[in-house]
mmCIF file of C-alpha atoms in Angstrom:
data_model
loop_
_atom_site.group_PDB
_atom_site.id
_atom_site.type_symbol
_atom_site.label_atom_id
_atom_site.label_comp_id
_atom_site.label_asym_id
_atom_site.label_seq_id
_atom_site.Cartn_x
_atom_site.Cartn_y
_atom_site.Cartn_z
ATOM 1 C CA UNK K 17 5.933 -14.601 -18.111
ATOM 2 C CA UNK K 18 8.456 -12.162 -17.288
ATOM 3 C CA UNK K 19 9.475 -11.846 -13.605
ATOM 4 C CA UNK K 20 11.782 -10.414 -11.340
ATOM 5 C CA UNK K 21 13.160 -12.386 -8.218
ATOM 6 C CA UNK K 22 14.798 -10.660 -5.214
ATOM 7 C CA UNK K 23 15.950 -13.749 -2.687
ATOM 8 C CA UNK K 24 15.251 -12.850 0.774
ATOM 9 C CA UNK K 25 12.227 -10.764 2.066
ATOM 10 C CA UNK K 26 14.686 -9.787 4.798
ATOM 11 C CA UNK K 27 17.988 -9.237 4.592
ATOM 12 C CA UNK K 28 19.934 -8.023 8.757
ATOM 13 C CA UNK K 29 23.113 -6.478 8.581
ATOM 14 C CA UNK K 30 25.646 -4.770 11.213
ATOM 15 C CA UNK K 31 26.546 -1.117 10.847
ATOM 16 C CA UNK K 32 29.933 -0.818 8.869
ATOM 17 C CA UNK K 33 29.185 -4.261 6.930
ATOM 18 C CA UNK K 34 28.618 -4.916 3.234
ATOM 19 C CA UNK K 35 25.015 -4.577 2.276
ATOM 20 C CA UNK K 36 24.080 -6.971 -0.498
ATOM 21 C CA UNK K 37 20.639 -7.347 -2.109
ATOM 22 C CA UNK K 38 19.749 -9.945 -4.734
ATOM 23 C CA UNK K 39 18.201 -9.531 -7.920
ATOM 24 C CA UNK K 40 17.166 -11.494 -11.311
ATOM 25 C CA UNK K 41 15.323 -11.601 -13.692
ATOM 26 C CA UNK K 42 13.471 -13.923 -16.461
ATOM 27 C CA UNK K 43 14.659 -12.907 -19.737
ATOM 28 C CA UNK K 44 17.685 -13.135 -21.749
ATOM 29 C CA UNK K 45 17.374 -10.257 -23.516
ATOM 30 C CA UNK K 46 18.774 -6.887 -21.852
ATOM 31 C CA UNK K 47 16.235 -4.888 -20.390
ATOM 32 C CA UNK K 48 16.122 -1.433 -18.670
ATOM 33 C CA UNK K 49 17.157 -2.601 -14.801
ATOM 34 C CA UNK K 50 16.233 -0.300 -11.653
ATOM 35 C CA UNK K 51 16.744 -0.333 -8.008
ATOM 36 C CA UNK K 52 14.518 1.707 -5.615
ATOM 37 C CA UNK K 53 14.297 2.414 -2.119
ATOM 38 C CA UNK K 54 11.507 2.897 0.011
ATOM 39 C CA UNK K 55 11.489 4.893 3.546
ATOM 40 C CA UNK K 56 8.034 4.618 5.926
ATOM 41 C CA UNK K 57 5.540 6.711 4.814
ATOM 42 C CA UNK K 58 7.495 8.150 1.737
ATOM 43 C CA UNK K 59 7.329 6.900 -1.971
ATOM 44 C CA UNK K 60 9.769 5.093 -4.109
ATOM 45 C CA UNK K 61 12.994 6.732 -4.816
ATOM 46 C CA UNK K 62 15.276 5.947 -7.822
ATOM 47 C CA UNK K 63 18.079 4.515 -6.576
ATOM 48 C CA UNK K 64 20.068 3.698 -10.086
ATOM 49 C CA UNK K 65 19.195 2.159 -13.073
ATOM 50 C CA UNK K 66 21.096 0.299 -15.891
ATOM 51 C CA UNK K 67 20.102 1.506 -19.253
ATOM 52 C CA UNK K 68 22.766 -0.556 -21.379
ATOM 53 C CA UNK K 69 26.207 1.515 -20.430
ATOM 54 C CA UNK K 70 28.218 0.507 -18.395
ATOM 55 C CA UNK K 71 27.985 -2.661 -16.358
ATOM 56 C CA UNK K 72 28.425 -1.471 -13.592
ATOM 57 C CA UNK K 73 26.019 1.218 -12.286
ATOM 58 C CA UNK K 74 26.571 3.751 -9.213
ATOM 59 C CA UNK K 75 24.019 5.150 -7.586
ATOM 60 C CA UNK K 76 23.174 7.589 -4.467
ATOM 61 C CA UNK K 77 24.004 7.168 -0.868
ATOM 62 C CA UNK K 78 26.748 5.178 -1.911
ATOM 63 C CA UNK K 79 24.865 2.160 -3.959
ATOM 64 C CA UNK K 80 26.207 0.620 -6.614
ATOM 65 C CA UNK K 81 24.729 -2.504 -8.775
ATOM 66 C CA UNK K 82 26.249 -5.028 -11.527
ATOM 67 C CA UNK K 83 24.807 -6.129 -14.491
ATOM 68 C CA UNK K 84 25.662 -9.610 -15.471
ATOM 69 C CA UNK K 85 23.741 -11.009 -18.498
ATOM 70 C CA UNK K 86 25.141 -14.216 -18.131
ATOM 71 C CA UNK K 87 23.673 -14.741 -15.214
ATOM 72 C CA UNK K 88 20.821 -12.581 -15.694
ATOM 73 C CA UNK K 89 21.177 -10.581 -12.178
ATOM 74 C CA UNK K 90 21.772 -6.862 -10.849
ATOM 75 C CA UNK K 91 22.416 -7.183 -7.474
ATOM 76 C CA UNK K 92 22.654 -4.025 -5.513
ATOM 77 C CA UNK K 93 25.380 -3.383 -2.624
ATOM 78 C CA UNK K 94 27.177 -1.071 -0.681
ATOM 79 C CA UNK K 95 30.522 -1.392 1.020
ATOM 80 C CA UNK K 96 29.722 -0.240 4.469
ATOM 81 C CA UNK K 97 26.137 -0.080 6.338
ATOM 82 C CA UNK K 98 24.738 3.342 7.298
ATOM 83 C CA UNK K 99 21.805 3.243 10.100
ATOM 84 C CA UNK K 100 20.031 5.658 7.652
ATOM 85 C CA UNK K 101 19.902 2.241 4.538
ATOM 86 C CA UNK K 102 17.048 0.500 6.665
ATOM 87 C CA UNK K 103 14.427 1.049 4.143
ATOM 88 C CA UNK K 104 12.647 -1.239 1.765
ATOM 89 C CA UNK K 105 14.424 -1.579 -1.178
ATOM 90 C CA UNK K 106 12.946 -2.938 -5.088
ATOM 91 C CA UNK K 107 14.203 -4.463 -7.881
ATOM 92 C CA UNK K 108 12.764 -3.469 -11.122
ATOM 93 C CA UNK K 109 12.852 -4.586 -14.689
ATOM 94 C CA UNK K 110 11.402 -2.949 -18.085
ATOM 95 C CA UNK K 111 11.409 -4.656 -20.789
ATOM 96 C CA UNK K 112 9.931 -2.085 -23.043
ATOM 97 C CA UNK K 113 11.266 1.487 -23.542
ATOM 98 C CA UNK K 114 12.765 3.657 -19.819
ATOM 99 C CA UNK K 115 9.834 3.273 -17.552
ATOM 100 C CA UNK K 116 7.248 2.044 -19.200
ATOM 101 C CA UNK K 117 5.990 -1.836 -18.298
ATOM 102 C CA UNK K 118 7.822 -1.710 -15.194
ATOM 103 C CA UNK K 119 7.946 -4.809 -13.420
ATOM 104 C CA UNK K 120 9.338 -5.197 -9.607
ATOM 105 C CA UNK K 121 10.155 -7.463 -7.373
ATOM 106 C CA UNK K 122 8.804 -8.441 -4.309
ATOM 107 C CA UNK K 123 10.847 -5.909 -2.429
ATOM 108 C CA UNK K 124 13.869 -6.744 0.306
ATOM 109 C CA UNK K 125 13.660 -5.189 3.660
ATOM 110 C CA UNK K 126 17.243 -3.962 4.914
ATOM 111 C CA UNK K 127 17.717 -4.089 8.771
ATOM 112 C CA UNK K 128 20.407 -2.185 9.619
ATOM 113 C CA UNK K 129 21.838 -3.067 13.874
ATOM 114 C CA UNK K 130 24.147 -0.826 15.606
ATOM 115 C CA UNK M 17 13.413 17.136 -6.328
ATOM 116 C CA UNK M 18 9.506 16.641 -7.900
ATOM 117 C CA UNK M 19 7.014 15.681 -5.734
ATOM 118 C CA UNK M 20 4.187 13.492 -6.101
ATOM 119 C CA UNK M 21 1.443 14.135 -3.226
ATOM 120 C CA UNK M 22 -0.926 10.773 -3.182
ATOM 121 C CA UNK M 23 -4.495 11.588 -0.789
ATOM 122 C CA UNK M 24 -5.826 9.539 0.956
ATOM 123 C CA UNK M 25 -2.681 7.531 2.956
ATOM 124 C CA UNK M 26 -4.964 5.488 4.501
ATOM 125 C CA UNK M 27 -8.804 4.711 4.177
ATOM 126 C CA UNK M 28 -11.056 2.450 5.260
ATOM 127 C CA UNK M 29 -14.508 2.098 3.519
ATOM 128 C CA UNK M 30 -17.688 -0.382 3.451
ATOM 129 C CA UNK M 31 -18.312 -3.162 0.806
ATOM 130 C CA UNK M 32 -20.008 -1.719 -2.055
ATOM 131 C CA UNK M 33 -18.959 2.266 -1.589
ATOM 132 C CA UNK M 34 -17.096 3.724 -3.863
ATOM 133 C CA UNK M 35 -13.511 5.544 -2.850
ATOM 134 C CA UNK M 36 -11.386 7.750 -4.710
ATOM 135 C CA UNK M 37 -7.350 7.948 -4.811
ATOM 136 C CA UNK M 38 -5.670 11.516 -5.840
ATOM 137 C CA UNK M 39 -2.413 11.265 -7.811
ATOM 138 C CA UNK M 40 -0.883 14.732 -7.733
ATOM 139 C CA UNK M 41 2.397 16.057 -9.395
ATOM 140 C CA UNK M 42 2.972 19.105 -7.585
ATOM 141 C CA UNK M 43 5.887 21.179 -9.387
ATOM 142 C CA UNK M 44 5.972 19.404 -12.635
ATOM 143 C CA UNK M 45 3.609 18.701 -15.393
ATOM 144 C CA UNK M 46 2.934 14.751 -15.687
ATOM 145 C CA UNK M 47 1.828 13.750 -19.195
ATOM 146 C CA UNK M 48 1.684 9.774 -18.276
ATOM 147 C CA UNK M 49 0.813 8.880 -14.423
ATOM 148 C CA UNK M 50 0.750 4.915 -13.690
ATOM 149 C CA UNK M 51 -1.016 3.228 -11.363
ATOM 150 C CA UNK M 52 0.205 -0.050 -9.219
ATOM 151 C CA UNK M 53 -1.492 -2.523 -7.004
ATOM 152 C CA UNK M 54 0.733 -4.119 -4.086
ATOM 153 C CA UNK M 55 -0.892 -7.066 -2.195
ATOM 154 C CA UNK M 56 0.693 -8.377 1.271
ATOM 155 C CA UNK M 57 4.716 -9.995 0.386
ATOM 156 C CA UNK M 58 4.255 -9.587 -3.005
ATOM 157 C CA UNK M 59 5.579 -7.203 -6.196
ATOM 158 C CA UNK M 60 4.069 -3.651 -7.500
ATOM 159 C CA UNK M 61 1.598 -4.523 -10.146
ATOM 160 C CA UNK M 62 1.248 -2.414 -13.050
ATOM 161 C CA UNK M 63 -2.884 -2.034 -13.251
ATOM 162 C CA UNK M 64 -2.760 0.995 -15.729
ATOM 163 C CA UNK M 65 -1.231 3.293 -17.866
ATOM 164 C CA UNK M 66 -3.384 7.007 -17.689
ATOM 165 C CA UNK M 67 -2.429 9.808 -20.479
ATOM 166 C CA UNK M 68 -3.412 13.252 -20.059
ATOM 167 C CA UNK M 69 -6.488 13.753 -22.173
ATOM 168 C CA UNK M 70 -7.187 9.932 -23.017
ATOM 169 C CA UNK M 71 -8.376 6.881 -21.990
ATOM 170 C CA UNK M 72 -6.433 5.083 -19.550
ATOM 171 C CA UNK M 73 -5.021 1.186 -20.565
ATOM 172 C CA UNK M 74 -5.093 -0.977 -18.188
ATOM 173 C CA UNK M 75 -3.124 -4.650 -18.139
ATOM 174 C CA UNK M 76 -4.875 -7.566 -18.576
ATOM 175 C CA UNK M 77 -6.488 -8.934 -15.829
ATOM 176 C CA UNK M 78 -7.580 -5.543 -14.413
ATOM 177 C CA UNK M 79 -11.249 -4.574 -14.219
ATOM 178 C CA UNK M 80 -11.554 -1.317 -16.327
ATOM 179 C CA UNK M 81 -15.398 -0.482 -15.120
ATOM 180 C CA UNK M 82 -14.324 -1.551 -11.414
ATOM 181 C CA UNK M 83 -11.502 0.855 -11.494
ATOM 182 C CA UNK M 84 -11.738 4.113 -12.910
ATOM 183 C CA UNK M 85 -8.773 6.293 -13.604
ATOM 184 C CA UNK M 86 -9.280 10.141 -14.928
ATOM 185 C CA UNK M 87 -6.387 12.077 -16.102
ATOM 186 C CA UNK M 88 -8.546 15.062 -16.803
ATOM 187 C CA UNK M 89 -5.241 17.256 -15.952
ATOM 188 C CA UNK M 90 -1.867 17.645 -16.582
ATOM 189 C CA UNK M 91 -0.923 17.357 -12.479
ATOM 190 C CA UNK M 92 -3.550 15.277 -11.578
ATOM 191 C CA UNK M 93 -4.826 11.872 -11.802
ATOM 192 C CA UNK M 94 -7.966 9.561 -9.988
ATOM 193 C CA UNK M 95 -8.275 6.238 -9.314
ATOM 194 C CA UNK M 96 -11.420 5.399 -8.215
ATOM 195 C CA UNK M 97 -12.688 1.814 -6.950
ATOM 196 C CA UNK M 98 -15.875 1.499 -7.282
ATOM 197 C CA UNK M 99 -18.423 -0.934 -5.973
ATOM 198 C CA UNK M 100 -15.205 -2.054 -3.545
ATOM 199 C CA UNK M 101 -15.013 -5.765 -1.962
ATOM 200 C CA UNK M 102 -12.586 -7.017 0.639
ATOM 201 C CA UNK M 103 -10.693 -8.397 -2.040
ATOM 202 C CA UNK M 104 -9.756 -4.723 -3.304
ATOM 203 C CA UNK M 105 -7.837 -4.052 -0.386
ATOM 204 C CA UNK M 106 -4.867 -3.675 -1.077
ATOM 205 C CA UNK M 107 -1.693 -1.106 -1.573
ATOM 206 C CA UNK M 108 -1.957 1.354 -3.813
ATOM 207 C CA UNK M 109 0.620 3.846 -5.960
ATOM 208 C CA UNK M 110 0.671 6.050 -8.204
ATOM 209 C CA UNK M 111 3.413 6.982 -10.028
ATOM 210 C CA UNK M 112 3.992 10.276 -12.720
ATOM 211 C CA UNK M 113 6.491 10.174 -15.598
ATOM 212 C CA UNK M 114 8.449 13.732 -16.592
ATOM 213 C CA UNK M 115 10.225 13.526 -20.221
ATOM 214 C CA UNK M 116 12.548 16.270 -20.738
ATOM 215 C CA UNK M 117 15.059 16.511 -23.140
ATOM 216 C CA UNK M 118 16.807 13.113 -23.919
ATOM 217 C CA UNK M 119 15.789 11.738 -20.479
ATOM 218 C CA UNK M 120 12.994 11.071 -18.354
ATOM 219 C CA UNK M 121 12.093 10.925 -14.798
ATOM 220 C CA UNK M 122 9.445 8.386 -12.912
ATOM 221 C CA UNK M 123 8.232 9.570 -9.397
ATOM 222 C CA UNK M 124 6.500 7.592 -7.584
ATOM 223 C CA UNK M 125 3.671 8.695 -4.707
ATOM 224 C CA UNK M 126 3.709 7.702 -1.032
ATOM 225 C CA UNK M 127 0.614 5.055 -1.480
ATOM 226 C CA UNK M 128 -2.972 4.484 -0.226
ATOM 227 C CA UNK M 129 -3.632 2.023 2.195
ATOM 228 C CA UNK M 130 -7.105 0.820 1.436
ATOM 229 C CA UNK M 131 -9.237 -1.580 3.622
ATOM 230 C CA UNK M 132 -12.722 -3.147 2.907
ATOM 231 C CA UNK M 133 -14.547 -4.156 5.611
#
């Protein structure tokens, strides 16, 4: 079955440092890639998504995430920690057409320390 | 940007009452809403796909008589689970999907928190 695995439920990181969440996922074949973020009590917010441009994708606040077929991954990063990241962030995959069949991850919570 | 307004955040019902979840798009006509199903440390499931004017499809696995989507407009949708058990509780989203020229947007409500005791 098709899946998407983001390592590390948690992921603790120091103001100013380089934020990096993992993602892959199942199939070989290019699908339509997405990266959300989640603040408390507010719903999921498009954070960028890879629709077979570019490789690499920026995003807002800063985000940016690389596609790498070869090793069938988008991890999602930023150069320098902002207070205001902590959220819960999702890795999502469609392997039908834009945002149909989505399928996410398990989700990585970013903790963000002064 | 759009808004989609999800009622109840929380609720907390009895084994074998019914409970309804409002999906509402509030400055933009939704002609597909989806509906998800998050259980504790794991992923969003996809439980169904709900079309203005149709009947909803649901994914395998998911209990079309036990829950009940309506799409009966084109800025609202229901999910209702009826007949619930403490195994229904469980996170749930709804999301709303705006095609516009070349392009389209997915926007995703806040959740429902529902409990079975």
């Amino acid at each position: 079955a098709q899946s998407v695995t983001q390592l590390g439920s948690h992921v603790s990181v120091s103001e100013g440092a380089l934020v990096l969440l993992r993602c892959n996922y199942s199939s070989s074949v290019p699908p339509y890639l997405f990266w959300y973020v989640q603040y408390p009590n507010q719903g999921l917010q498009l954070l960028l998504k890879y629709t077979s441009a570019a490789t690499l994708v920026k995003g807002i606040n800063g985000f940016e995430a690389e596609f790498k077929k070869s090793e069938t991954s988008f991890h999602l990063t930023k150069p320098s920690a902002h207070m205001s990241d902590a959220a819960e962030y999702f890795c999502a995959v469609s392997w039908g057409t834009g945002f149909q069949k989505l399928v996410f991850g398990t989700g990585t919570r970013l903790l963000v320390s002064p | 940007g759009a808004v989609v307004s999800q009622h109840p955040s929380r609720v907390i019902c009895k084994s074998g009452t019914s409970v309804k979840i409002e999906c509402r798009s509030l400055d933009f006509q939704a002609t597909t809403m989806f509906w998800y199903r998050q259980f504790p440390k794991q992923s969003l499931m996809l439980m169904a796909t709900s079309n203005e004017g149709s009947k909803a499809t649901y994914e395998q696995g998911v209990e079309k008589d036990k829950f009940l989507i309506n799409h009966a407009s084109l800025t609202l949708s229901t999910l209702t689970v009826t007949s619930a058990h403490p195994e229904d509780s469980s996170f749930y989203i709804c999301s709303a999907l705006v095609k516009g020229p070349g392009s389209e947007k997915l926007f995703f409500g806040s959740g429902t928190q529902l409990s079975v005791l």
